[in-house]
Short mmCIF file of C-alpha atoms and ligand atoms in Angstrom, two decimals:
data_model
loop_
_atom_site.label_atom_id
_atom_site.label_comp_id
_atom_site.label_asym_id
_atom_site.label_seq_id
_atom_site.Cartn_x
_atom_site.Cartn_y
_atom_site.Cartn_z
CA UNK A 116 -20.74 -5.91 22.00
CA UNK A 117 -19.14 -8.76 19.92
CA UNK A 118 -16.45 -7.34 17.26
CA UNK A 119 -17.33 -8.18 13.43
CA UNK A 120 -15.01 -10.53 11.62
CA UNK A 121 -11.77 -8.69 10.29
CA UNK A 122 -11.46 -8.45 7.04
CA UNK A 123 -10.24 -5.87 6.15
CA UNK A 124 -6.14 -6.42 6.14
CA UNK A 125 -5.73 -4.05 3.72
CA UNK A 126 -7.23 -0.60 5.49
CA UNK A 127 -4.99 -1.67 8.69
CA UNK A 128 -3.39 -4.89 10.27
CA UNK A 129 -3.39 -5.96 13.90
CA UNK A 130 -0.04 -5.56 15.87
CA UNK A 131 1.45 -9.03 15.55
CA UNK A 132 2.49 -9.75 19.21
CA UNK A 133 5.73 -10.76 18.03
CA UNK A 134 6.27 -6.98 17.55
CA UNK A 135 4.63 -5.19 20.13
CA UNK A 136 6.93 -7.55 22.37
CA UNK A 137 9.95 -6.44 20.57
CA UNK A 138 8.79 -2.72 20.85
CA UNK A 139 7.59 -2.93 24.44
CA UNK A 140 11.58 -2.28 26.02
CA UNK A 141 11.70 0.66 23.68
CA UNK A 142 8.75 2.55 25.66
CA UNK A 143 10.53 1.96 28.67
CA UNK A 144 14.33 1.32 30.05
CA UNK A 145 15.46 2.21 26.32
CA UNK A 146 13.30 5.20 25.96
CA UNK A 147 16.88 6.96 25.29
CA UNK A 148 17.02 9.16 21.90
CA UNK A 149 18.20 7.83 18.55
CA UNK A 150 20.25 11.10 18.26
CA UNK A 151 21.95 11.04 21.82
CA UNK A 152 25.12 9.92 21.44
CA UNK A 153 27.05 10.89 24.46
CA UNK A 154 25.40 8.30 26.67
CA UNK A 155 24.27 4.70 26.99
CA UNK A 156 20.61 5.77 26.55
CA UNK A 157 20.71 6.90 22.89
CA UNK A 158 23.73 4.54 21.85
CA UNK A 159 21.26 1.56 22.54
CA UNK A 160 17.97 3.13 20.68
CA UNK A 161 20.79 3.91 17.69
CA UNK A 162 21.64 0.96 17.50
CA UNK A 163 18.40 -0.71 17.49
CA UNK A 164 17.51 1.90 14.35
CA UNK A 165 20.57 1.00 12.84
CA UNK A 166 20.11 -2.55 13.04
CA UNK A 167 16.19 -2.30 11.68
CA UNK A 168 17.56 0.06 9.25
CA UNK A 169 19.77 -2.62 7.51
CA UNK A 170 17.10 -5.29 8.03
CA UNK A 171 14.52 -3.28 5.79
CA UNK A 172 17.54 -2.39 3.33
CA UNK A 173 18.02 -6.12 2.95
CA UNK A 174 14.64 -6.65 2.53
CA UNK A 175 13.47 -4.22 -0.60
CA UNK A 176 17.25 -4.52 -1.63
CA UNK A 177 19.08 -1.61 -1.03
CA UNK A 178 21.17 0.11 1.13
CA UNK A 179 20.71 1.05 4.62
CA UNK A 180 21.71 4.24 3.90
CA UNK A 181 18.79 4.66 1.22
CA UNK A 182 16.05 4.10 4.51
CA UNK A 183 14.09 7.18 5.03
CA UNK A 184 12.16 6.41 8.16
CA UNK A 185 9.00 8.42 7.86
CA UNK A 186 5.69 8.46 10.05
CA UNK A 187 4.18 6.21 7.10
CA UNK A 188 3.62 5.85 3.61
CA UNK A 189 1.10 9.24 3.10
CA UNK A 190 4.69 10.83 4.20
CA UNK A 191 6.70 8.71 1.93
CA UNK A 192 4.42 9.22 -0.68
CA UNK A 193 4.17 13.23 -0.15
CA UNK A 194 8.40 13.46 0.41
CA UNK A 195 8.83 11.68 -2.91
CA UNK A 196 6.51 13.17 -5.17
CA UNK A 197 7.24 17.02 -3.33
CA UNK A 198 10.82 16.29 -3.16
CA UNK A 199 11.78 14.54 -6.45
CA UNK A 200 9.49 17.59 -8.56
CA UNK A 201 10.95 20.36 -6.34
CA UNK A 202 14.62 19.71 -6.45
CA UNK A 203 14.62 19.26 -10.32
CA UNK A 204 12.12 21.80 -11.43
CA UNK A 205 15.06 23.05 -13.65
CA UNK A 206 14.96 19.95 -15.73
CA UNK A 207 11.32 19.48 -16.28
CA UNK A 208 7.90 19.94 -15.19
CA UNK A 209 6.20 16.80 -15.83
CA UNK A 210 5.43 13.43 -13.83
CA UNK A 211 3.31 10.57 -15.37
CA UNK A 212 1.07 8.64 -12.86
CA UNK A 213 -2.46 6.71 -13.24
CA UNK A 214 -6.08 7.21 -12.19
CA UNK A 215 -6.05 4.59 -9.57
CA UNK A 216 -3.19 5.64 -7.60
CA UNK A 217 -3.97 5.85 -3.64
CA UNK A 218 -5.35 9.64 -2.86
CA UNK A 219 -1.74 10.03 -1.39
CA UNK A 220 -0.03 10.27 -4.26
CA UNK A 221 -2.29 11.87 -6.58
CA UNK A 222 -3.28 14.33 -4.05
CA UNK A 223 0.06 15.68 -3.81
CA UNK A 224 0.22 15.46 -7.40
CA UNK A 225 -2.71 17.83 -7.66
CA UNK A 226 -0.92 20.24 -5.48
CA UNK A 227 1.78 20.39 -7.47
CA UNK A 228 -0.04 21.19 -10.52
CA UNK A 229 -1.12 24.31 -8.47
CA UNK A 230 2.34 24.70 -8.48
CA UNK A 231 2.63 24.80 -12.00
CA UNK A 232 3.72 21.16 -12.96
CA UNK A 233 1.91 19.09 -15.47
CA UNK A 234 1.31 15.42 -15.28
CA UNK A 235 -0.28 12.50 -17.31
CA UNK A 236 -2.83 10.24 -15.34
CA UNK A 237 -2.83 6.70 -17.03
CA UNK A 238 -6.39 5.25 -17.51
CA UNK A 239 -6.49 1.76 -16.97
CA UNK A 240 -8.44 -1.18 -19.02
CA UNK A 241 -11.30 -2.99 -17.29
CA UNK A 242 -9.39 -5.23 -15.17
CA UNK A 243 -7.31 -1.65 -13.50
CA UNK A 244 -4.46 -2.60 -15.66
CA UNK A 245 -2.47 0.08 -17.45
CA UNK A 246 -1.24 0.11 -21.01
CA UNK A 247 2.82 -0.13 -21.04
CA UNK A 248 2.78 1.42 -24.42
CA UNK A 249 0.75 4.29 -23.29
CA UNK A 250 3.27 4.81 -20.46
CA UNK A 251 6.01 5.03 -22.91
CA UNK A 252 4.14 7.08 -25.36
CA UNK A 253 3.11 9.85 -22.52
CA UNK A 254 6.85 10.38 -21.57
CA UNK A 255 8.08 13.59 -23.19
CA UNK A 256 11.65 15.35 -22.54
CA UNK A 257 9.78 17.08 -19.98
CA UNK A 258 9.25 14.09 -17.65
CA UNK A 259 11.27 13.30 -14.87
CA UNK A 260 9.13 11.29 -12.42
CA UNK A 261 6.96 8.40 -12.77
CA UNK A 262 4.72 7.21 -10.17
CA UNK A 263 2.81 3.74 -9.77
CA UNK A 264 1.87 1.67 -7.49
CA UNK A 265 2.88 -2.07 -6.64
CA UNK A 266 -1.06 -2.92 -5.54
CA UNK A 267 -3.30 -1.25 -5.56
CA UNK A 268 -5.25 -1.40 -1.71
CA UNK A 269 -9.02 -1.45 -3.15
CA UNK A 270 -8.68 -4.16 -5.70
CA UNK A 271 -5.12 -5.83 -5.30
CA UNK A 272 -4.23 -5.26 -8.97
CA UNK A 273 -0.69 -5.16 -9.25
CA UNK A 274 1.38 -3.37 -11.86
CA UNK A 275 4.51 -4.99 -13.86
CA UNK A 276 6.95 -2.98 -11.90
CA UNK A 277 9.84 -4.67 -13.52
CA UNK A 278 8.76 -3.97 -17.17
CA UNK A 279 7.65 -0.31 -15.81
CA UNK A 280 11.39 0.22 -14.25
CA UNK A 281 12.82 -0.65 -17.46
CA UNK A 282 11.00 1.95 -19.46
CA UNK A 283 11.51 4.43 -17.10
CA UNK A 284 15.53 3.78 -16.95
CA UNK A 285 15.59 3.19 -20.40
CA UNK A 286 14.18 6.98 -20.56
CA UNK A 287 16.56 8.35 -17.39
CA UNK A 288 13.81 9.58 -15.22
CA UNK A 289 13.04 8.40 -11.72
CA UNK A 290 10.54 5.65 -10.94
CA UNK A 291 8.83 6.20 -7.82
CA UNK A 292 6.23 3.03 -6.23
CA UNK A 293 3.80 2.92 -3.48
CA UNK A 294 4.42 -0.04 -2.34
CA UNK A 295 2.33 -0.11 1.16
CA UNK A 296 -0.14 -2.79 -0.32
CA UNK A 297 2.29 -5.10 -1.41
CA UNK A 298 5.15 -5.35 1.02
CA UNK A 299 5.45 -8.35 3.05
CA UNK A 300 3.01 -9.83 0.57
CA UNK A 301 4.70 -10.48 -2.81
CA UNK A 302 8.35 -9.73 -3.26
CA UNK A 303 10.00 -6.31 -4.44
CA UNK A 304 13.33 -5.68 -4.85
CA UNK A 305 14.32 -1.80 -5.88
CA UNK A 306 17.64 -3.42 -7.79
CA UNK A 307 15.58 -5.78 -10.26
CA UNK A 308 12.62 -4.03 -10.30
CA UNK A 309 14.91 -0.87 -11.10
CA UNK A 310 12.77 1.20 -8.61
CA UNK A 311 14.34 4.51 -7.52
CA UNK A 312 11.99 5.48 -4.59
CA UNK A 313 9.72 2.80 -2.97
CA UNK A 314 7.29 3.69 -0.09
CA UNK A 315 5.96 1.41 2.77
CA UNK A 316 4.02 1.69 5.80
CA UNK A 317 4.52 -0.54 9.01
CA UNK A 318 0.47 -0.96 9.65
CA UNK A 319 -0.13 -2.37 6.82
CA UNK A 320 1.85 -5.44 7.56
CA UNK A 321 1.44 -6.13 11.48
CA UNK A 322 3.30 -3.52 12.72
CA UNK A 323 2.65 -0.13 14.38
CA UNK A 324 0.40 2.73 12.92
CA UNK A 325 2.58 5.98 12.80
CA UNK A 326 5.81 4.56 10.94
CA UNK A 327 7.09 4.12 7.64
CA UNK A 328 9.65 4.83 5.21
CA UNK A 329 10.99 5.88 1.91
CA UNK A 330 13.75 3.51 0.41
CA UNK A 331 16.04 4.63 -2.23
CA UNK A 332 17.62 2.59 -4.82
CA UNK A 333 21.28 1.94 -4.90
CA UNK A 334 23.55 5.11 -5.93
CA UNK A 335 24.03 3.86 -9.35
CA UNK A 336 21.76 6.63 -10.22
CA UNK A 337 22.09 9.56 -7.93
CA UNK A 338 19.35 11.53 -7.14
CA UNK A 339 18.51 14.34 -4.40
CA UNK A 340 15.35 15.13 -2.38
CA UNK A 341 14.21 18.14 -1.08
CA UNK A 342 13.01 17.57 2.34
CA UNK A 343 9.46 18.16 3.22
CA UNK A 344 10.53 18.67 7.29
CA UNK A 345 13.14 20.88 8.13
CA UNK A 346 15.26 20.77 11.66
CA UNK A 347 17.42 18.74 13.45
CA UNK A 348 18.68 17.32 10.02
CA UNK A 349 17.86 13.49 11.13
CA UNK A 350 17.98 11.18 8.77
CA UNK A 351 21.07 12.61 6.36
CA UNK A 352 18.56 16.06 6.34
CA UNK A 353 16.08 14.35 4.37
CA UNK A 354 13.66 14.30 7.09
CA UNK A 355 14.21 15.88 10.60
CA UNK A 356 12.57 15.33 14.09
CA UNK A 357 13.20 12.81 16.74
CA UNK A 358 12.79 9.07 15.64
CA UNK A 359 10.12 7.11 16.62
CA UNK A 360 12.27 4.31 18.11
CA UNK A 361 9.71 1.96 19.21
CA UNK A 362 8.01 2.36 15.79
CA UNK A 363 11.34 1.65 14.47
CA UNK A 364 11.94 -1.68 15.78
CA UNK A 365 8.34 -2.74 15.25
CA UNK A 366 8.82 -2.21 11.63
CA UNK A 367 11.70 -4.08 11.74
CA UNK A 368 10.48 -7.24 13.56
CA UNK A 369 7.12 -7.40 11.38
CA UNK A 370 9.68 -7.05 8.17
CA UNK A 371 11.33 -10.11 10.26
CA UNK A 372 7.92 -12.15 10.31
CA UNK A 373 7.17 -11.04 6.73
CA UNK A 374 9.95 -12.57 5.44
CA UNK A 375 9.80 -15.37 6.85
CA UNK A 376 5.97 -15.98 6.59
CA UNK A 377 5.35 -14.72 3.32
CA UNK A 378 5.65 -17.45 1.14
CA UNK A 379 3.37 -19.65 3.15
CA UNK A 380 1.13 -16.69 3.75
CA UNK A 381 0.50 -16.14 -0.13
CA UNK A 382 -0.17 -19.71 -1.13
CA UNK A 383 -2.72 -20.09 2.08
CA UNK A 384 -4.69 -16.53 1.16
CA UNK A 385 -4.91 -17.50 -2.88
CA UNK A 386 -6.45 -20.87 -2.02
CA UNK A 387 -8.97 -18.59 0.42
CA UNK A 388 -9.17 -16.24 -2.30
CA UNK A 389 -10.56 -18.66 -4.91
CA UNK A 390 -12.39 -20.65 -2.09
CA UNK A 391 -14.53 -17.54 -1.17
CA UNK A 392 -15.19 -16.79 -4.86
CA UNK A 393 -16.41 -19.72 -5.50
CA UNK A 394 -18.44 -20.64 -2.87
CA UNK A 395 -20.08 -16.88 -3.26
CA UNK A 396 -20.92 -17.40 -6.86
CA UNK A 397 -21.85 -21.24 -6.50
CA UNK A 398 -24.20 -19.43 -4.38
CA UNK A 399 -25.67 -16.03 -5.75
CA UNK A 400 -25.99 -15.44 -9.40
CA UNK A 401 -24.91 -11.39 -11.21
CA UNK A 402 -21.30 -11.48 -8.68
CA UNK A 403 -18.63 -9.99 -10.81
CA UNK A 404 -14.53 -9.29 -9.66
CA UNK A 405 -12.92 -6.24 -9.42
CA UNK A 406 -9.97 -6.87 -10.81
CA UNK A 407 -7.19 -9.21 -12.77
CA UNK A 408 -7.60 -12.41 -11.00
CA UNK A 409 -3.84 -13.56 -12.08
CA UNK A 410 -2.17 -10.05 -11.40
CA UNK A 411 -3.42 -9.41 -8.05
CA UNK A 412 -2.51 -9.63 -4.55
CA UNK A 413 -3.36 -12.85 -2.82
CA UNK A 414 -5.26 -11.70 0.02
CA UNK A 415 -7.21 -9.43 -1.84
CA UNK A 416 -10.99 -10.10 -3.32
CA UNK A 417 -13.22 -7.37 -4.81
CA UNK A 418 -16.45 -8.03 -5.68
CA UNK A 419 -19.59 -6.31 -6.71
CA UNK A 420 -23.50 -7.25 -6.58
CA UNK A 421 -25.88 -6.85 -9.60
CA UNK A 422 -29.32 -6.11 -8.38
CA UNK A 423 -29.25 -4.52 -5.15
CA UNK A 424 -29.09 -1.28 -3.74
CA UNK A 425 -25.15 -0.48 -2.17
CA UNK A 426 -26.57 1.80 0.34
CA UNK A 427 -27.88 -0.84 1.89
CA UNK A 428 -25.58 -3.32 1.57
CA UNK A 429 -23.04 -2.17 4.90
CA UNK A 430 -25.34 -1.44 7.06
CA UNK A 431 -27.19 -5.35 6.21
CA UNK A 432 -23.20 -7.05 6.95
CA UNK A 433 -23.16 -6.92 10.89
CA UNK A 434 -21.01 -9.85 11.19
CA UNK A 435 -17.89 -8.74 8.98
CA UNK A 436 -15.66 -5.74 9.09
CA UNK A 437 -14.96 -5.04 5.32
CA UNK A 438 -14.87 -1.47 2.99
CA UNK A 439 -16.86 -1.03 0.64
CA UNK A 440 -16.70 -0.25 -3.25
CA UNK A 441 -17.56 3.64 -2.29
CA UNK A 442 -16.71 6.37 0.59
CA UNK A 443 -19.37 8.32 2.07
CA UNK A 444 -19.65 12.06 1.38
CA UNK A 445 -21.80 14.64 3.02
CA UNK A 446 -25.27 13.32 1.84
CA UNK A 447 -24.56 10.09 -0.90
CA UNK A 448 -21.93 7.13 -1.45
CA UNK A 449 -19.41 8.11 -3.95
CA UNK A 450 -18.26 5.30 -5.89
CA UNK A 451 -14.78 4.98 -5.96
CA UNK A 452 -11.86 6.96 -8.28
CA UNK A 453 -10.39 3.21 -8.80
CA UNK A 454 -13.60 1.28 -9.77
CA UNK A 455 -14.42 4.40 -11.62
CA UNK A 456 -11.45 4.50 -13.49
CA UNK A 457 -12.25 0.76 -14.68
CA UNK A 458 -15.34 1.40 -16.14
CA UNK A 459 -17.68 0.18 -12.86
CA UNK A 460 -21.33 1.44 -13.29
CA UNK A 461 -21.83 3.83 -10.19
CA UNK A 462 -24.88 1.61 -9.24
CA UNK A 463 -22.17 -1.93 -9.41
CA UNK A 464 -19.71 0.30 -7.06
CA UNK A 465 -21.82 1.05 -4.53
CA UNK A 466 -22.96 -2.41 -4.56
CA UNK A 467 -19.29 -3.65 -4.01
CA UNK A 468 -17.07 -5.10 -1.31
CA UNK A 469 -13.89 -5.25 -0.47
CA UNK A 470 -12.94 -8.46 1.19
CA UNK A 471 -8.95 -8.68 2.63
CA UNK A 472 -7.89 -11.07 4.58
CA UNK A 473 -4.53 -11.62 6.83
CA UNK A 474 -2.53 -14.12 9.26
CA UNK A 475 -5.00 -13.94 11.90
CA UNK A 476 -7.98 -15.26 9.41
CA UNK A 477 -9.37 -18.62 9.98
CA UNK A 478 -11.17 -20.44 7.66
CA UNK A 479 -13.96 -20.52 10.31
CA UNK A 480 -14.65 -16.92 9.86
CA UNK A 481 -14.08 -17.15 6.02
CA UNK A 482 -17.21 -19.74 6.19
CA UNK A 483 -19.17 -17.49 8.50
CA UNK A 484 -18.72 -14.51 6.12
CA UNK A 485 -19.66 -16.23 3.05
CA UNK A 486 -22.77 -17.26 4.33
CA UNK A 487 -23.50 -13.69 5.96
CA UNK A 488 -22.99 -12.29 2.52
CA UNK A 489 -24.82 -14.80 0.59
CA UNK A 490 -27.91 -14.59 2.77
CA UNK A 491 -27.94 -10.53 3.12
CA UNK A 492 -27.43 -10.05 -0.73
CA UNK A 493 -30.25 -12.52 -1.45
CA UNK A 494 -31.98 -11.03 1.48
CA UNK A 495 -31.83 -7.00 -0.28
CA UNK A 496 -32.68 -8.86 -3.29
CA UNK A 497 -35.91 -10.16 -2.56
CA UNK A 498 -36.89 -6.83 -1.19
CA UNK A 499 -35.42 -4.84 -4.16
CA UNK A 500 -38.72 -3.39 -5.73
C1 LIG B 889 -2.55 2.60 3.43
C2 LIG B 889 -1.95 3.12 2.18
C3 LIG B 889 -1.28 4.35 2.14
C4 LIG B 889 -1.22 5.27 3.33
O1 LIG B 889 -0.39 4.75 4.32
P1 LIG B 889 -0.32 5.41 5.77
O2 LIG B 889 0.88 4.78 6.39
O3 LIG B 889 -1.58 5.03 6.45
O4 LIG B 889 -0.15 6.87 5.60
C5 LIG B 889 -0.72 4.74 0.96
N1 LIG B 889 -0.79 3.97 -0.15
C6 LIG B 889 -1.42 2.79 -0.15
C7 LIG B 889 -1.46 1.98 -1.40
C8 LIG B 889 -2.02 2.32 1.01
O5 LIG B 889 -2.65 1.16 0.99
#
């Protein structure tokens, strides 16, 4: 059987080989444990975790010592929101967040309003942006945690994170961003973008499924965490068990590539971006976007089909691996919380792709997917009774 076309960067990215080669040694002859010290074996996977620990630091601009290394950015996500409303419970119960967050953060969030905690969920405008002035007016002496997200991972938006960390140190509470979308994509930085917990996730940008981390800003403003795993007291006690060395080093070396692609990488995918657009509405008439076209991520294009029928749309695109605008449920599609939250009709969501491309793209396969969706949506068209 013939694999589909990939696109679909943004649900999980091949392995670059640069990395699995770095990680390969790591499985083998320096299989030795990160917390080993009294022998060769552990001093050598310690120091490739220290080393890869500093690299990512650099990277999102902190400290080394503010890497969490985590199994990935559901962990990240769950650690910060858990820990951060746990430990200061004394000094207030609420966290602000918005409707389009990924299901990792506002699933915890709904967990800990079993718990008692109360939080605002930000609607967002048509285009999935949110109102800064609603931010600021929703913080109340009772707020200690904010929570958005650098991209989002259905439509690419992206929020101001640098006008969000303002507000939120202008205020003194803690600004936590999922930033698995948008790392190794567009640049962060935790010091200008006055983020105090960022979270990441090596799959998402050509490295390993399985590892992550949580980076925390600077000590200019200290904060504590209570852990989520308790034993062993790896990784300063914030999160215990044995590190996933290999993992480790793979994040590091596809942080390596990032950097040093991801310039190049953005210009290339935002010419593709408008390329496909265009040649998909030159094309077919009733295609709208998903999104801000000027605040998004460059790899990222979101469209939806007036006139046909979503539940057939999937099943009709053989020749591209992409996600849809809706998840399937027991019996129907349910259109999704973030085109929801933007006002999508349920009918437009289910008739929506998600198209996200990545460094293994070629512009052979871009032309080969434009025409397969072109000729299927005119195809469910003309049988649309
Ligand atoms: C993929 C993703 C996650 C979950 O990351 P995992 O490492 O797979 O747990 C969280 N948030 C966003 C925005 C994502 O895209």
């Amino acid at each position: 059987m013939k694999y589909p076309i990939y696109l679909d960067y943004n649900s999980t990215t091949p392995v670059d080989p640069f990395v699995l080669e770095a990680m390969l040694p790591y499985f083998s002859t320096d299989f030795g444990n990160a917390a080993s010290l009294s022998h060769l074996y552990g001093w050598v996977a310690e120091k490739a975790v220290e080393q890869t620990r500093k690299q990512i630091a650099q990277f999102v601009e902190t400290l080394p010592e503010g890497i969490i290394f985590t199994s990935g950015a559901t962990e990240s996500n769950n650690l910060a929101l858990f820990g951060i409303m746990r430990q200061y419970r004394q000094e207030g119960n609420h966290f602000i967040t918005a409707q389009t967050e990924h299901k990792s953060v506002l699933d915890p969030f709904k967990r800990l309003e079993a718990e008692g905690f109360s939080g605002t969920y930000l609607s967002v405008d048509s285009q999935g942006q949110i109102s800064l002035d609603a931010l600021e007016e929703a913080i109340s002496s009772k707020t200690i945690l904010v929570s958005l997200m650098a991209a989002n991972n259905e439509t690419g938006v992206l929020h101001p994170l640098a006008e969000i960390g303002k507000i939120c140190r202008q205020h003194r509470i803690l600004f936590h961003c999922d930033a698995t979308q948008a790392l190794g994509k567009i640049s962060l930085s935790l010091e200008k973008m006055q983020i105090d917990l960022l979270s990441c996730s090596a799959h998402k940008l050509y490295g390993p499924k399985g590892i992550g981390a949580l980076a925390l800003s600077r000590k200019k403003i200290r904060f504590r965490l209570e852990p989520l795993l308790f034993g062993g007291g790896h990784e300063q006690g914030f999160r215990s068990g044995t590190l996933n060395v290999p993992g480790i080093v793979g994040f590091g070396k596809a942080v390596e590539l990032a950097e040093a692609k991801q310039a190049e990488e953005a210009s290339r995918f935002d010419s593709w971006r408008r390329y496909f657009y265009e040649s998909v509405c030159q094309q077919l008439s009733g295609v709208f976007l998903n999104g801000k076209w000027s605040q998004a991520l460059p790899n990222t294009l979101h469209l939806s089909f007036a006139g046909i029928s979503g539940n057939r749309l999937l099943s009709h695109l053989k020749k591209i691996a992409v996600s849809s605008g809706s998840a399937c449920t027991s019996a129907s599609l349910e259109p999704s919380h973030v085109l929801k939250a933007m006002g999508v009709s349920d009918d437009l969501a289910r008739a929506s792709l998600r198209l996200s491309f990545g460094r293994f793209t070629t512009v052979q396969e871009l032309d080969e997917a434009i025409l397969e969706i072109v000729s299927v949506v005119q195809e469910l068209r003309a049988t649309m009774v």
